[in-house]
Structures are given as structure tokens and as C-alpha cells.
PDB file of C-alpha atoms in Angstrom:
ATOM      1  CA  MET A  13      16.838 -61.324 -89.968  1.00 47.00           C
ATOM      2  CA  SER A  14      16.875 -62.876 -86.525  1.00 44.00           C
ATOM      3  CA  ARG A  15      16.818 -62.003 -82.838  1.00 47.00           C
ATOM      4  CA  LEU A  16      19.341 -63.842 -80.663  1.00 46.00           C
ATOM      5  CA  ARG A  17      19.379 -64.321 -76.881  1.00 47.00           C
ATOM      6  CA  ARG A  18      22.298 -65.579 -74.818  1.00 46.00           C
ATOM      7  CA  ARG A  19      21.511 -68.111 -72.090  1.00 46.00           C
ATOM      8  CA  THR A  20      24.121 -69.796 -69.875  1.00 44.00           C
ATOM      9  CA  HIS A  21      23.084 -73.105 -68.334  1.00 45.00           C
ATOM     10  CA  MET A  22      24.081 -73.950 -64.781  1.00 45.00           C
ATOM     11  CA  SER A  23      24.659 -77.650 -65.520  1.00 43.00           C
ATOM     12  CA  MET A  24      28.210 -78.952 -65.788  1.00 45.00           C
ATOM     13  CA  ALA A  25      29.761 -81.649 -67.952  1.00 44.00           C
ATOM     14  CA  THR A  26      33.067 -83.339 -67.280  1.00 45.00           C
ATOM     15  CA  ILE A  27      35.831 -84.980 -69.244  1.00 44.00           C
ATOM     16  CA  ILE A  28      37.746 -87.712 -67.396  1.00 44.00           C
ATOM     17  CA  THR A  29      41.150 -88.808 -68.599  1.00 45.00           C
ATOM     18  CA  ASN A  30      43.601 -91.340 -67.166  1.00 46.00           C
ATOM     19  CA  MET A  31      47.305 -90.544 -67.354  1.00 45.00           C
ATOM     20  CA  GLY A  32      49.693 -92.899 -65.595  1.00 45.00           C
ATOM     21  CA  MET A  33      48.538 -93.278 -62.021  1.00 43.00           C
ATOM     22  CA  ALA A  34      46.290 -90.189 -61.946  1.00 46.00           C
ATOM     23  CA  ARG A  35      42.804 -89.361 -63.170  1.00 49.00           C
ATOM     24  CA  THR A  36      42.156 -85.838 -64.479  1.00 46.00           C
ATOM     25  CA  ILE A  37      38.688 -84.310 -64.260  1.00 46.00           C
ATOM     26  CA  ILE A  38      37.988 -81.270 -66.477  1.00 47.00           C
ATOM     27  CA  PRO A  39      34.676 -79.455 -65.947  1.00 49.00           C
ATOM     28  CA  ILE A  40      33.151 -77.758 -68.977  1.00 44.00           C
ATOM     29  CA  THR A  41      30.438 -75.078 -69.160  1.00 44.00           C
ATOM     30  CA  ALA A  42      28.421 -74.288 -72.255  1.00 44.00           C
ATOM     31  CA  THR A  43      26.453 -71.278 -73.482  1.00 42.00           C
ATOM     32  CA  ARG A  44      23.268 -71.829 -75.448  1.00 46.00           C
ATOM     33  CA  ILE A  45      22.293 -69.166 -77.962  1.00 40.00           C
ATOM     34  CA  THR A  46      18.718 -69.230 -79.185  1.00 43.00           C
ATOM     35  CA  GLY A  47      17.001 -67.059 -81.722  1.00 44.00           C
ATOM     36  CA  THR A  48      13.933 -66.709 -83.908  1.00 43.00           C
ATOM     37  CA  ALA A  49      14.724 -66.464 -87.589  1.00 43.00           C
ATOM     38  CA  ILE A  50      12.220 -64.658 -89.828  1.00 41.00           C
ATOM     39  CA  ILE A  51      12.400 -65.603 -93.493  1.00 40.00           C
ATOM     40  CA  LYS A  52      10.387 -63.756 -96.136  1.00 42.00           C
ATOM     41  CA  THR A  53       8.672 -65.739 -98.886  1.00 42.00           C
ATOM     42  CA  SER A  54       7.585 -64.730-102.337  1.00 44.00           C
ATOM     43  CA  ALA A  55       3.920 -64.634-101.411  1.00 44.00           C
ATOM     44  CA  PRO A  56       2.725 -61.158-100.311  1.00 44.00           C
ATOM     45  CA  ARG A  57       2.206 -60.551 -96.586  1.00 44.00           C
ATOM     46  CA  ARG A  58       3.279 -64.055 -95.687  1.00 42.00           C
ATOM     47  CA  MET A  59       6.287 -64.977 -93.590  1.00 42.00           C
ATOM     48  CA  CYS A  60       7.682 -68.241 -92.212  1.00 43.00           C
ATOM     49  CA  THR A  61       9.286 -68.351 -88.780  1.00 43.00           C
ATOM     50  CA  GLY A  62      11.260 -71.100 -87.092  1.00 45.00           C
ATOM     51  CA  ARG A  63      13.448 -71.422 -83.982  1.00 46.00           C
ATOM     52  CA  ASN A  64      17.116 -72.217 -84.405  1.00 43.00           C
ATOM     53  CA  ALA A  65      19.526 -73.012 -81.638  1.00 44.00           C
ATOM     54  CA  ALA A  66      23.254 -73.523 -81.390  1.00 40.00           C
ATOM     55  CA  THR A  67      25.453 -74.719 -78.552  1.00 41.00           C
ATOM     56  CA  ILE A  68      29.061 -73.531 -78.376  1.00 39.00           C
ATOM     57  CA  ILE A  69      31.777 -74.165 -75.840  1.00 41.00           C
ATOM     58  CA  THR A  70      32.772 -70.857 -74.230  1.00 40.00           C
ATOM     59  CA  THR A  71      34.796 -71.608 -71.121  1.00 41.00           C
ATOM     60  CA  MET A  72      36.951 -74.380 -69.734  1.00 43.00           C
ATOM     61  CA  ALA A  73      37.944 -74.419 -66.087  1.00 43.00           C
ATOM     62  CA  SER A  74      41.296 -75.548 -64.777  1.00 44.00           C
ATOM     63  CA  PRO A  75      41.633 -79.332 -64.654  1.00 42.00           C
ATOM     64  CA  THR A  76      41.620 -81.135 -61.318  1.00 43.00           C
ATOM     65  CA  THR A  77      43.913 -84.123 -60.879  1.00 40.00           C
ATOM     66  CA  ILE A  78      43.031 -86.854 -58.387  1.00 37.00           C
ATOM     67  CA  PRO A  79      45.635 -89.572 -57.633  1.00 40.00           C
ATOM     68  CA  THR A  80      44.168 -93.035 -58.047  1.00 35.00           C
ATOM     69  CA  ARG A  81      45.032 -96.536 -59.095  1.00 36.00           C
ATOM     70  CA  LEU A  82      44.494 -97.575 -62.683  1.00 31.00           C
ATOM     71  CA  MET A  83      41.361 -99.646 -63.330  1.00 33.00           C
ATOM     72  CA  ASP A  84      40.133 -99.040 -59.767  1.00 39.00           C
ATOM     73  CA  ALA A  85      36.381 -98.776 -60.244  1.00 37.00           C
ATOM     74  CA  GLN A  86      35.770 -98.267 -56.530  1.00 40.00           C
ATOM     75  CA  SER A  87      37.682 -94.971 -56.572  1.00 36.00           C
ATOM     76  CA  LEU A  88      35.334 -93.487 -59.153  1.00 34.00           C
ATOM     77  CA  LYS A  89      32.693 -92.456 -56.641  1.00 37.00           C
ATOM     78  CA  PRO A  90      29.906 -89.943 -57.273  1.00 32.00           C
ATOM     79  CA  GLU A  91      31.107 -87.554 -54.569  1.00 36.00           C
ATOM     80  CA  SER A  92      34.580 -87.384 -56.157  1.00 37.00           C
ATOM     81  CA  LEU A  93      32.995 -86.122 -59.384  1.00 31.00           C
ATOM     82  CA  GLY A  94      30.756 -83.620 -57.688  1.00 35.00           C
ATOM     83  CA  LEU A  95      27.628 -85.477 -58.817  1.00 31.00           C
ATOM     84  CA  GLY A  96      25.937 -85.783 -55.441  1.00 33.00           C
ATOM     85  CA  SER A  97      25.886 -88.328 -52.656  1.00 36.00           C
ATOM     86  CA  PRO A  98      26.466 -92.020 -53.380  1.00 36.00           C
ATOM     87  CA  ARG A  99      23.514 -94.409 -53.323  1.00 37.00           C
ATOM     88  CA  LYS A 100      23.280 -96.212 -50.016  1.00 41.00           C
ATOM     89  CA  GLU A 101      22.556 -99.923 -50.159  1.00 41.00           C
ATOM     90  CA  ASP A 102      19.831-101.318 -47.969  1.00 45.00           C
ATOM     91  CA  PRO A 103      21.392-104.056 -45.796  1.00 48.00           C
ATOM     92  CA  LYS A 104      18.059-105.896 -45.825  1.00 47.00           C
ATOM     93  CA  LEU A 105      18.429-106.540 -49.566  1.00 41.00           C
ATOM     94  CA  GLY A 106      21.643-108.507 -49.193  1.00 50.00           C
ATOM     95  CA  SER A 107      24.299-108.785 -51.869  1.00 57.00           C
ATOM     96  CA  PHE A 108      21.983-109.965 -54.669  1.00 64.00           C
ATOM     97  CA  ALA A 109      24.006-113.180 -54.936  1.00 74.00           C
ATOM     98  CA  GLU A 110      20.898-115.077 -56.060  1.00 82.00           C
ATOM     99  CA  LEU A 111      20.436-113.003 -59.225  1.00 87.00           C
ATOM    100  CA  PRO A 112      21.607-115.903 -61.455  1.00 89.00           C
ATOM    101  CA  LEU A 113      18.422-117.741 -60.448  1.00 91.00           C
ATOM    102  CA  LEU A 114      16.410-115.158 -62.390  1.00 90.00           C
ATOM    103  CA  LEU A 115      18.329-116.166 -65.496  1.00 94.00           C
ATOM    104  CA  TRP A 116      18.459-119.931 -64.990  1.00 96.00           C
ATOM    105  CA  LEU A 117      14.731-120.194 -64.259  1.00 96.00           C
ATOM    106  CA  SER A 118      13.447-117.632 -66.732  1.00 93.00           C
ATOM    107  CA  PRO A 119      11.545-118.667 -69.899  1.00 91.00           C
ATOM    108  CA  ALA A 120      14.526-117.366 -71.908  1.00 92.00           C
ATOM    109  CA  PHE A 121      16.902-119.993 -70.496  1.00 95.00           C
ATOM    110  CA  PRO A 122      17.208-122.729 -73.168  1.00 95.00           C
ATOM    111  CA  VAL A 123      15.666-125.740 -71.431  1.00 94.00           C
ATOM    112  CA  GLY A 124      12.529-125.923 -73.579  1.00 93.00           C
ATOM    113  CA  SER A 125      10.090-125.739 -70.666  1.00 92.00           C
ATOM    114  CA  PHE A 126       7.474-124.119 -72.929  1.00 92.00           C
ATOM    115  CA  ALA A 127       7.001-127.501 -74.659  1.00 94.00           C
ATOM    116  CA  TYR A 128       5.677-129.313 -71.568  1.00 93.00           C
ATOM    117  CA  SER A 129       2.292-128.992 -69.867  1.00 95.00           C
ATOM    118  CA  HIS A 130       2.681-131.726 -67.201  1.00 94.00           C
ATOM    119  CA  GLY A 131      -0.594-133.296 -68.317  1.00 94.00           C
ATOM    120  CA  LEU A 132      -2.557-130.026 -68.245  1.00 96.00           C
ATOM    121  CA  GLU A 133      -3.369-130.322 -71.934  1.00 96.00           C
ATOM    122  CA  TRP A 134      -5.329-133.527 -71.339  1.00 95.00           C
ATOM    123  CA  ALA A 135      -6.982-132.050 -68.221  1.00 96.00           C
ATOM    124  CA  VAL A 136      -8.196-129.046 -70.215  1.00 96.00           C
ATOM    125  CA  GLY A 137      -9.514-131.293 -72.983  1.00 94.00           C
ATOM    126  CA  ALA A 138     -11.272-133.551 -70.469  1.00 94.00           C
ATOM    127  CA  GLY A 139     -12.971-130.595 -68.779  1.00 96.00           C
ATOM    128  CA  ASP A 140     -11.119-130.851 -65.471  1.00 96.00           C
ATOM    129  CA  ILE A 141      -9.721-127.340 -65.965  1.00 97.00           C
ATOM    130  CA  VAL A 142     -12.164-124.800 -67.372  1.00 97.00           C
ATOM    131  CA  ASP A 143     -11.335-121.529 -65.611  1.00 97.00           C
ATOM    132  CA  ALA A 144      -8.967-119.838 -63.146  1.00 97.00           C
ATOM    133  CA  ALA A 145     -10.587-121.425 -60.092  1.00 97.00           C
ATOM    134  CA  THR A 146     -10.256-125.001 -61.354  1.00 97.00           C
ATOM    135  CA  LEU A 147      -6.703-124.326 -62.542  1.00 97.00           C
ATOM    136  CA  GLN A 148      -5.647-122.942 -59.177  1.00 97.00           C
ATOM    137  CA  ALA A 149      -7.181-125.905 -57.357  1.00 97.00           C
ATOM    138  CA  TRP A 150      -5.387-128.334 -59.693  1.00 96.00           C
ATOM    139  CA  LEU A 151      -2.017-126.624 -59.204  1.00 98.00           C
ATOM    140  CA  ALA A 152      -2.485-126.339 -55.433  1.00 97.00           C
ATOM    141  CA  ASP A 153      -2.999-130.109 -55.318  1.00 96.00           C
ATOM    142  CA  LEU A 154       0.167-130.604 -57.338  1.00 97.00           C
ATOM    143  CA  LEU A 155       2.144-128.475 -54.893  1.00 97.00           C
ATOM    144  CA  ASN A 156       0.823-130.332 -51.878  1.00 96.00           C
ATOM    145  CA  PHE A 157       0.469-133.889 -53.208  1.00 96.00           C
ATOM    146  CA  GLY A 158       1.937-134.173 -56.713  1.00 96.00           C
ATOM    147  CA  ALA A 159       5.199-134.404 -58.624  1.00 96.00           C
ATOM    148  CA  PRO A 160       6.315-130.791 -57.898  1.00 96.00           C
ATOM    149  CA  ARG A 161       6.449-131.686 -54.201  1.00 97.00           C
ATOM    150  CA  SER A 162       8.732-134.654 -54.921  1.00 97.00           C
ATOM    151  CA  ASP A 163      10.826-132.484 -57.249  1.00 97.00           C
ATOM    152  CA  ALA A 164      11.284-129.901 -54.496  1.00 98.00           C
ATOM    153  CA  ILE A 165      12.467-132.533 -52.014  1.00 98.00           C
ATOM    154  CA  LEU A 166      14.866-134.042 -54.566  1.00 98.00           C
ATOM    155  CA  PHE A 167      16.126-130.530 -55.343  1.00 98.00           C
ATOM    156  CA  ALA A 168      16.953-130.035 -51.642  1.00 98.00           C
ATOM    157  CA  CYS A 169      18.644-133.442 -51.380  1.00 97.00           C
ATOM    158  CA  ALA A 170      20.789-132.743 -54.451  1.00 98.00           C
ATOM    159  CA  PHE A 171      21.651-129.288 -53.128  1.00 98.00           C
ATOM    160  CA  ARG A 172      22.860-130.627 -49.778  1.00 98.00           C
ATOM    161  CA  ALA A 173      24.829-133.445 -51.436  1.00 97.00           C
ATOM    162  CA  ALA A 174      26.637-131.032 -53.767  1.00 97.00           C
ATOM    163  CA  GLN A 175      27.214-128.596 -50.921  1.00 97.00           C
ATOM    164  CA  SER A 176      28.951-131.301 -48.874  1.00 97.00           C
ATOM    165  CA  ASP A 177      30.821-132.796 -51.869  1.00 97.00           C
ATOM    166  CA  ASP A 178      28.964-136.091 -51.441  1.00 97.00           C
ATOM    167  CA  TRP A 179      29.038-137.055 -55.099  1.00 97.00           C
ATOM    168  CA  ALA A 180      27.934-140.647 -54.532  1.00 97.00           C
ATOM    169  CA  ALA A 181      24.759-139.393 -52.867  1.00 97.00           C
ATOM    170  CA  LEU A 182      24.199-136.904 -55.687  1.00 97.00           C
ATOM    171  CA  GLU A 183      24.335-139.745 -58.206  1.00 96.00           C
ATOM    172  CA  GLU A 184      21.851-141.789 -56.177  1.00 97.00           C
ATOM    173  CA  PHE A 185      19.433-138.859 -55.916  1.00 97.00           C
ATOM    174  CA  ASN A 186      19.567-138.377 -59.663  1.00 97.00           C
ATOM    175  CA  GLU A 187      18.842-142.048 -60.366  1.00 97.00           C
ATOM    176  CA  LEU A 188      15.926-141.956 -57.931  1.00 97.00           C
ATOM    177  CA  ALA A 189      14.505-138.775 -59.459  1.00 97.00           C
ATOM    178  CA  VAL A 190      14.540-140.327 -62.936  1.00 96.00           C
ATOM    179  CA  ALA A 191      12.958-143.547 -61.628  1.00 96.00           C
ATOM    180  CA  LEU A 192      10.143-141.636 -59.897  1.00 95.00           C
ATOM    181  CA  ALA A 193       8.850-140.245 -63.205  1.00 94.00           C
ATOM    182  CA  GLY A 194       5.437-141.894 -63.395  1.00 89.00           C
ATOM    183  CA  SER A 195       5.065-142.090 -67.170  1.00 94.00           C
ATOM    184  CA  ALA A 196       7.094-141.946 -70.376  1.00 95.00           C
ATOM    185  CA  GLU A 197       6.250-138.281 -70.947  1.00 94.00           C
ATOM    186  CA  ARG A 198       7.016-137.346 -67.342  1.00 95.00           C
ATOM    187  CA  ARG A 199      10.416-138.961 -67.770  1.00 95.00           C
ATOM    188  CA  LEU A 200      10.916-137.072 -71.020  1.00 96.00           C
ATOM    189  CA  GLU A 201       9.863-133.828 -69.328  1.00 96.00           C
ATOM    190  CA  THR A 202      12.388-134.038 -66.494  1.00 96.00           C
ATOM    191  CA  CYS A 203      15.268-135.611 -68.426  1.00 96.00           C
ATOM    192  CA  ALA A 204      15.078-133.411 -71.525  1.00 96.00           C
ATOM    193  CA  GLN A 205      14.989-130.253 -69.415  1.00 97.00           C
ATOM    194  CA  GLY A 206      17.742-131.576 -67.166  1.00 96.00           C
ATOM    195  CA  ALA A 207      20.029-132.299 -70.112  1.00 96.00           C
ATOM    196  CA  ALA A 208      19.330-128.917 -71.723  1.00 96.00           C
ATOM    197  CA  PHE A 209      19.921-127.126 -68.416  1.00 97.00           C
ATOM    198  CA  LEU A 210      23.251-128.884 -67.906  1.00 96.00           C
ATOM    199  CA  SER A 211      24.377-128.122 -71.446  1.00 95.00           C
ATOM    200  CA  ALA A 212      23.688-124.403 -71.063  1.00 96.00           C
ATOM    201  CA  MET A 213      25.185-124.263 -67.575  1.00 95.00           C
ATOM    202  CA  ARG A 214      28.416-126.012 -68.565  1.00 95.00           C
ATOM    203  CA  ALA A 215      28.815-123.580 -71.469  1.00 95.00           C
ATOM    204  CA  ALA A 216      28.148-120.364 -69.562  1.00 95.00           C
ATOM    205  CA  TRP A 217      27.963-121.023 -65.788  1.00 94.00           C
ATOM    206  CA  ALA A 218      30.445-123.821 -65.177  1.00 94.00           C
ATOM    207  CA  CYS A 219      31.173-124.970 -61.626  1.00 95.00           C
ATOM    208  CA  PRO A 220      32.806-128.139 -60.196  1.00 95.00           C
ATOM    209  CA  ALA A 221      29.492-129.601 -59.002  1.00 96.00           C
ATOM    210  CA  LEU A 222      28.266-129.922 -62.594  1.00 95.00           C
ATOM    211  CA  ASP A 223      31.195-132.213 -63.428  1.00 95.00           C
ATOM    212  CA  HIS A 224      29.704-134.880 -61.159  1.00 95.00           C
ATOM    213  CA  LEU A 225      26.394-135.081 -63.023  1.00 95.00           C
ATOM    214  CA  PRO A 226      25.808-137.444 -65.955  1.00 91.00           C
ATOM    215  CA  THR A 227      27.139-136.607 -69.383  1.00 87.00           C
ATOM    216  CA  GLY A 228      26.256-137.743 -72.864  1.00 84.00           C
ATOM    217  CA  SER A 229      23.093-139.839 -73.155  1.00 86.00           C
ATOM    218  CA  ASP A 230      22.877-140.690 -69.447  1.00 92.00           C
ATOM    219  CA  PRO A 231      19.669-139.175 -68.013  1.00 96.00           C
ATOM    220  CA  VAL A 232      19.729-136.362 -65.493  1.00 97.00           C
ATOM    221  CA  ALA A 233      16.602-135.126 -63.698  1.00 97.00           C
ATOM    222  CA  TYR A 234      15.842-131.423 -63.948  1.00 97.00           C
ATOM    223  CA  PRO A 235      15.447-130.709 -60.184  1.00 98.00           C
ATOM    224  CA  VAL A 236      18.724-132.515 -59.410  1.00 98.00           C
ATOM    225  CA  ALA A 237      20.588-130.517 -62.061  1.00 97.00           C
ATOM    226  CA  VAL A 238      19.272-127.167 -60.824  1.00 98.00           C
ATOM    227  CA  GLY A 239      19.826-128.057 -57.172  1.00 97.00           C
ATOM    228  CA  ALA A 240      23.435-129.083 -57.780  1.00 97.00           C
ATOM    229  CA  ALA A 241      24.090-125.921 -59.805  1.00 97.00           C
ATOM    230  CA  ALA A 242      22.627-123.699 -57.069  1.00 96.00           C
ATOM    231  CA  ALA A 243      24.858-125.348 -54.468  1.00 96.00           C
ATOM    232  CA  GLY A 244      27.880-125.181 -56.774  1.00 95.00           C
ATOM    233  CA  HIS A 245      27.423-121.425 -57.096  1.00 95.00           C
ATOM    234  CA  GLN A 246      26.918-121.064 -53.326  1.00 94.00           C
ATOM    235  CA  LEU A 247      23.342-119.811 -53.493  1.00 95.00           C
ATOM    236  CA  GLY A 248      20.880-120.107 -50.614  1.00 94.00           C
ATOM    237  CA  LEU A 249      18.764-123.262 -50.448  1.00 96.00           C
ATOM    238  CA  ASP A 250      15.511-121.658 -49.319  1.00 95.00           C
ATOM    239  CA  LEU A 251      15.449-118.923 -51.944  1.00 95.00           C
ATOM    240  CA  SER A 252      16.643-121.310 -54.649  1.00 96.00           C
ATOM    241  CA  LEU A 253      13.813-123.708 -53.796  1.00 97.00           C
ATOM    242  CA  GLN A 254      11.208-120.961 -53.877  1.00 96.00           C
ATOM    243  CA  ALA A 255      12.442-119.771 -57.270  1.00 97.00           C
ATOM    244  CA  PHE A 256      12.534-123.307 -58.675  1.00 97.00           C
ATOM    245  CA  VAL A 257       9.024-124.260 -57.528  1.00 97.00           C
ATOM    246  CA  LEU A 258       7.604-120.940 -58.697  1.00 97.00           C
ATOM    247  CA  SER A 259       9.157-121.426 -62.137  1.00 97.00           C
ATOM    248  CA  LEU A 260       7.450-124.832 -62.418  1.00 97.00           C
ATOM    249  CA  ILE A 261       4.054-123.394 -61.538  1.00 97.00           C
ATOM    250  CA  ALA A 262       4.544-120.362 -63.793  1.00 97.00           C
ATOM    251  CA  ASN A 263       5.221-122.699 -66.718  1.00 97.00           C
ATOM    252  CA  PHE A 264       2.034-124.666 -65.991  1.00 97.00           C
ATOM    253  CA  VAL A 265       0.022-121.439 -65.881  1.00 97.00           C
ATOM    254  CA  SER A 266       1.593-120.349 -69.164  1.00 96.00           C
ATOM    255  CA  ALA A 267       0.524-123.662 -70.707  1.00 96.00           C
ATOM    256  CA  ALA A 268      -3.057-123.113 -69.507  1.00 97.00           C
ATOM    257  CA  VAL A 269      -3.076-119.647 -71.072  1.00 96.00           C
ATOM    258  CA  ARG A 270      -1.817-120.991 -74.404  1.00 96.00           C
ATOM    259  CA  LEU A 271      -4.444-123.733 -74.298  1.00 96.00           C
ATOM    260  CA  GLY A 272      -7.146-121.078 -73.984  1.00 95.00           C
ATOM    261  CA  ALA A 273      -8.428-122.255 -70.610  1.00 96.00           C
ATOM    262  CA  ILE A 274      -7.764-118.857 -69.012  1.00 97.00           C
ATOM    263  CA  GLY A 275      -6.607-115.416 -70.059  1.00 97.00           C
ATOM    264  CA  GLN A 276      -3.372-113.674 -69.139  1.00 97.00           C
ATOM    265  CA  THR A 277      -4.926-111.644 -66.320  1.00 97.00           C
ATOM    266  CA  ASP A 278      -6.440-114.757 -64.748  1.00 97.00           C
ATOM    267  CA  GLY A 279      -3.046-116.376 -65.135  1.00 97.00           C
ATOM    268  CA  GLN A 280      -1.452-113.678 -62.991  1.00 97.00           C
ATOM    269  CA  ARG A 281      -4.247-113.949 -60.434  1.00 97.00           C
ATOM    270  CA  THR A 282      -3.651-117.686 -60.258  1.00 97.00           C
ATOM    271  CA  LEU A 283       0.063-117.223 -59.647  1.00 97.00           C
ATOM    272  CA  ALA A 284      -0.606-114.623 -56.958  1.00 97.00           C
ATOM    273  CA  GLY A 285      -3.026-116.982 -55.255  1.00 97.00           C
ATOM    274  CA  LEU A 286      -0.469-119.801 -55.197  1.00 98.00           C
ATOM    275  CA  LEU A 287       2.460-117.921 -53.671  1.00 97.00           C
ATOM    276  CA  LEU A 288       1.686-119.089 -50.141  1.00 97.00           C
ATOM    277  CA  ASP A 289       1.610-122.704 -51.343  1.00 97.00           C
ATOM    278  CA  VAL A 290       4.937-122.188 -53.143  1.00 97.00           C
ATOM    279  CA  ARG A 291       6.567-120.746 -50.037  1.00 97.00           C
ATOM    280  CA  GLY A 292       5.089-123.443 -47.855  1.00 97.00           C
ATOM    281  CA  LEU A 293       6.447-126.207 -50.067  1.00 97.00           C
ATOM    282  CA  ALA A 294       9.898-124.593 -50.217  1.00 97.00           C
ATOM    283  CA  GLU A 295       9.978-124.306 -46.433  1.00 97.00           C
ATOM    284  CA  GLU A 296       8.938-127.933 -46.024  1.00 96.00           C
ATOM    285  CA  ALA A 297      11.367-129.274 -48.610  1.00 97.00           C
ATOM    286  CA  THR A 298      14.326-127.360 -47.163  1.00 95.00           C
ATOM    287  CA  GLY A 299      14.536-129.786 -44.256  1.00 94.00           C
ATOM    288  CA  ALA A 300      13.008-132.844 -45.932  1.00 96.00           C
ATOM    289  CA  GLY A 301      14.748-136.081 -46.898  1.00 95.00           C
ATOM    290  CA  LEU A 302      14.046-139.207 -48.900  1.00 95.00           C
ATOM    291  CA  ASP A 303      11.686-140.523 -46.215  1.00 95.00           C
ATOM    292  CA  ASP A 304       9.393-137.572 -46.963  1.00 96.00           C
ATOM    293  CA  LEU A 305       8.997-138.453 -50.644  1.00 95.00           C
ATOM    294  CA  GLY A 306       5.561-139.511 -51.866  1.00 91.00           C
ATOM    295  CA  SER A 307       2.634-138.308 -53.937  1.00 89.00           C
ATOM    296  CA  CYS A 308      -1.041-139.042 -54.378  1.00 91.00           C
ATOM    297  CA  ALA A 309      -2.180-136.744 -57.200  1.00 92.00           C
ATOM    298  CA  PHE A 310      -3.706-139.624 -59.148  1.00 93.00           C
ATOM    299  CA  ARG A 311      -5.746-137.532 -61.565  1.00 94.00           C
ATOM    300  CA  SER A 312      -2.607-135.665 -62.614  1.00 95.00           C
ATOM    301  CA  ASP A 313      -0.744-138.951 -63.120  1.00 94.00           C
ATOM    302  CA  ILE A 314      -3.635-140.288 -65.228  1.00 94.00           C
ATOM    303  CA  ALA A 315      -3.580-137.078 -67.271  1.00 94.00           C
ATOM    304  CA  ALA A 316       0.116-137.544 -67.988  1.00 94.00           C
ATOM    305  CA  ILE A 317      -0.436-141.144 -69.132  1.00 95.00           C
ATOM    306  CA  ARG A 318      -3.479-140.437 -71.286  1.00 94.00           C
ATOM    307  CA  HIS A 319      -1.760-137.479 -72.907  1.00 94.00           C
ATOM    308  CA  GLU A 320       0.627-139.928 -74.575  1.00 93.00           C
ATOM    309  CA  THR A 321      -2.178-141.169 -76.838  1.00 93.00           C
ATOM    310  CA  GLN A 322      -4.148-137.928 -77.093  1.00 90.00           C
ATOM    311  CA  TYR A 323      -5.114-137.361 -80.744  1.00 88.00           C
ATOM    312  CA  SER A 324      -4.388-133.634 -81.024  1.00 87.00           C
ATOM    313  CA  ARG A 325      -1.552-132.199 -78.946  1.00 88.00           C
ATOM    314  CA  LEU A 326       0.342-128.929 -78.634  1.00 92.00           C
ATOM    315  CA  PHE A 327       2.701-130.074 -75.878  1.00 93.00           C
ATOM    316  CA  ARG A 328       5.139-132.953 -75.373  1.00 91.00           C
ATOM    317  CA  SER A 329       3.631-133.840 -71.991  1.00 91.00           C
TER     318      SER A 329
END
């Protein structure tokens, strides 16, 4: 035997159908019937109870037809369905045009950045980097005096060349970027990532600017490839530079974590502590040119060279 209660919910569901040039909206209400079933068992004075519920359609209101164009997503607004007010966009957030940067510069993008430590592996083995403080100091020097600073400037130069369709200048910037690699592994690091980035971009994010970068076995520097792609997709230079430099530093921190020099929490603290340096470099590089190129992070350059003959290695640089 069972006891049943009728309960009508106030919520509404809708069915939307398209017929010709009109969209029909049919609201539906449902009644929920709940009850407690009591089932006797063979054992004396012992019963088993359990709740059962069933939902049945009881009423259907008259359909409402709204004229609209086929495949017009803009006409399907929340207020037209009776679902409340539409979400208002904050004008300060912009149009989110730079969202592709999150994909291009994420660890999931197939450039193989996880395989390169930029000489950090030798620095950890030599005792130069032993904790979060020494790592942050090392990376801050790189941002202010090392190869990442040169990469940021070359990124900006490539961006402006692609933006103005100056393909001869873009080619020159790429050749210079490859020549500025201070060691065999540094050259491998920038060229291998540049080639992988171009391959993925041409397959999924093609734009005319990419057609003017080297193909086949000709080397292409990673910052030049990313800068040209950002310009080709009409992204902003300042934000693109910030994202690019931050991705470089985040990869170095990830390498330090995998080498056991720091833990994951210290890695996040290090990144947080370097944000001002990242923004400062991006701001400087936005208006910089070839005359501003230069570096003096000698210990980092020595680390990259000595890593080539290091006995035990996890990374390619």
C-alpha cells in the first residue's frame, strides 16, 4: 500500500521549434506525484519502506509564435523566452579578441616548450638556484638583462613589420633573432619552438602574415613567429607581449618545479612576484627597436653552453 501526494512545481520548461520563418515557443508544466510505498516482508513485524516518485505531463499551454529569421542567433534572447534579463557586458572587458593568446601560449599548444629549461637545469645542478628566492632573482635578471628581453623586443619588431605588411623587414628580424641565439641549444630552443608553432598555426589558425615566414627546413625564431601571428590576427601588441613574456617565465618556473628546486606553491609565489617585471618589460619592448637590443646575463649564457655537455639531463636546453 502507498500514500500519494500531488505537488505542482512552479518552474516552466519550453519546447522551441522552427517552422519556415517563425519560431514557436511552447511552455510546458509538470506535476510531480510522490508517495511512500510500504512493502511487507516475510519476517514478522518487519517492514521495508522506500520513496518512489513519478513525473507526468499534465498540461500544455497554447503555443506562442514569434516571427524571426532562420539561423538568427541574436534573436534568441533571454527576455524573449521569459527567462529573465539578458547579461550585460562590461565595456571595460572589451570584446575578448585576445582570447586566442590563451590557446597559443598555453602548455597544451604543441610547441614542445616543456622540453626546454633555458639553462636552468645546469644552474640548479651547480647550486645557483636552490629555492624560490634564488629562482626569482635569476628570472628577474633574465627579464631585465637576458635573452627574454631581446625576445620581447624582436617580438615587437616582428609584430609591427607584419602589421604594416613590411615582409622584407620581417625576414630580416627573423634572421637576426636566429643569429642572436648564444649557443647551439639556445638556437635549438627558439627554432624548434618556432617551427612547431608555425606548423600548428598554419593548420588551425592560418592568416596571410604566416605565409611570409620561412617554410621547410629554414629556421624561424619563436618570438618572431608569435609576433607575426598576433599581428596577422589583429591582436593588441601590449597584451600580446605581456602574454608572451609571461608564458616564457611560466615555462622556466615549471622546469624548476620538475627539477625539484622548488615546490608548486613556491612556483606560484615566484610567478606572482615577477608580474611587475613582466609588465615592465612588455611596456618597454612595445616601443623599442633594434637599437635597444642587448643582453648581459653572462651566467645564464654560461649555463646554456655548459648544459650541452652536462652528463645527466632532463631537458634539451
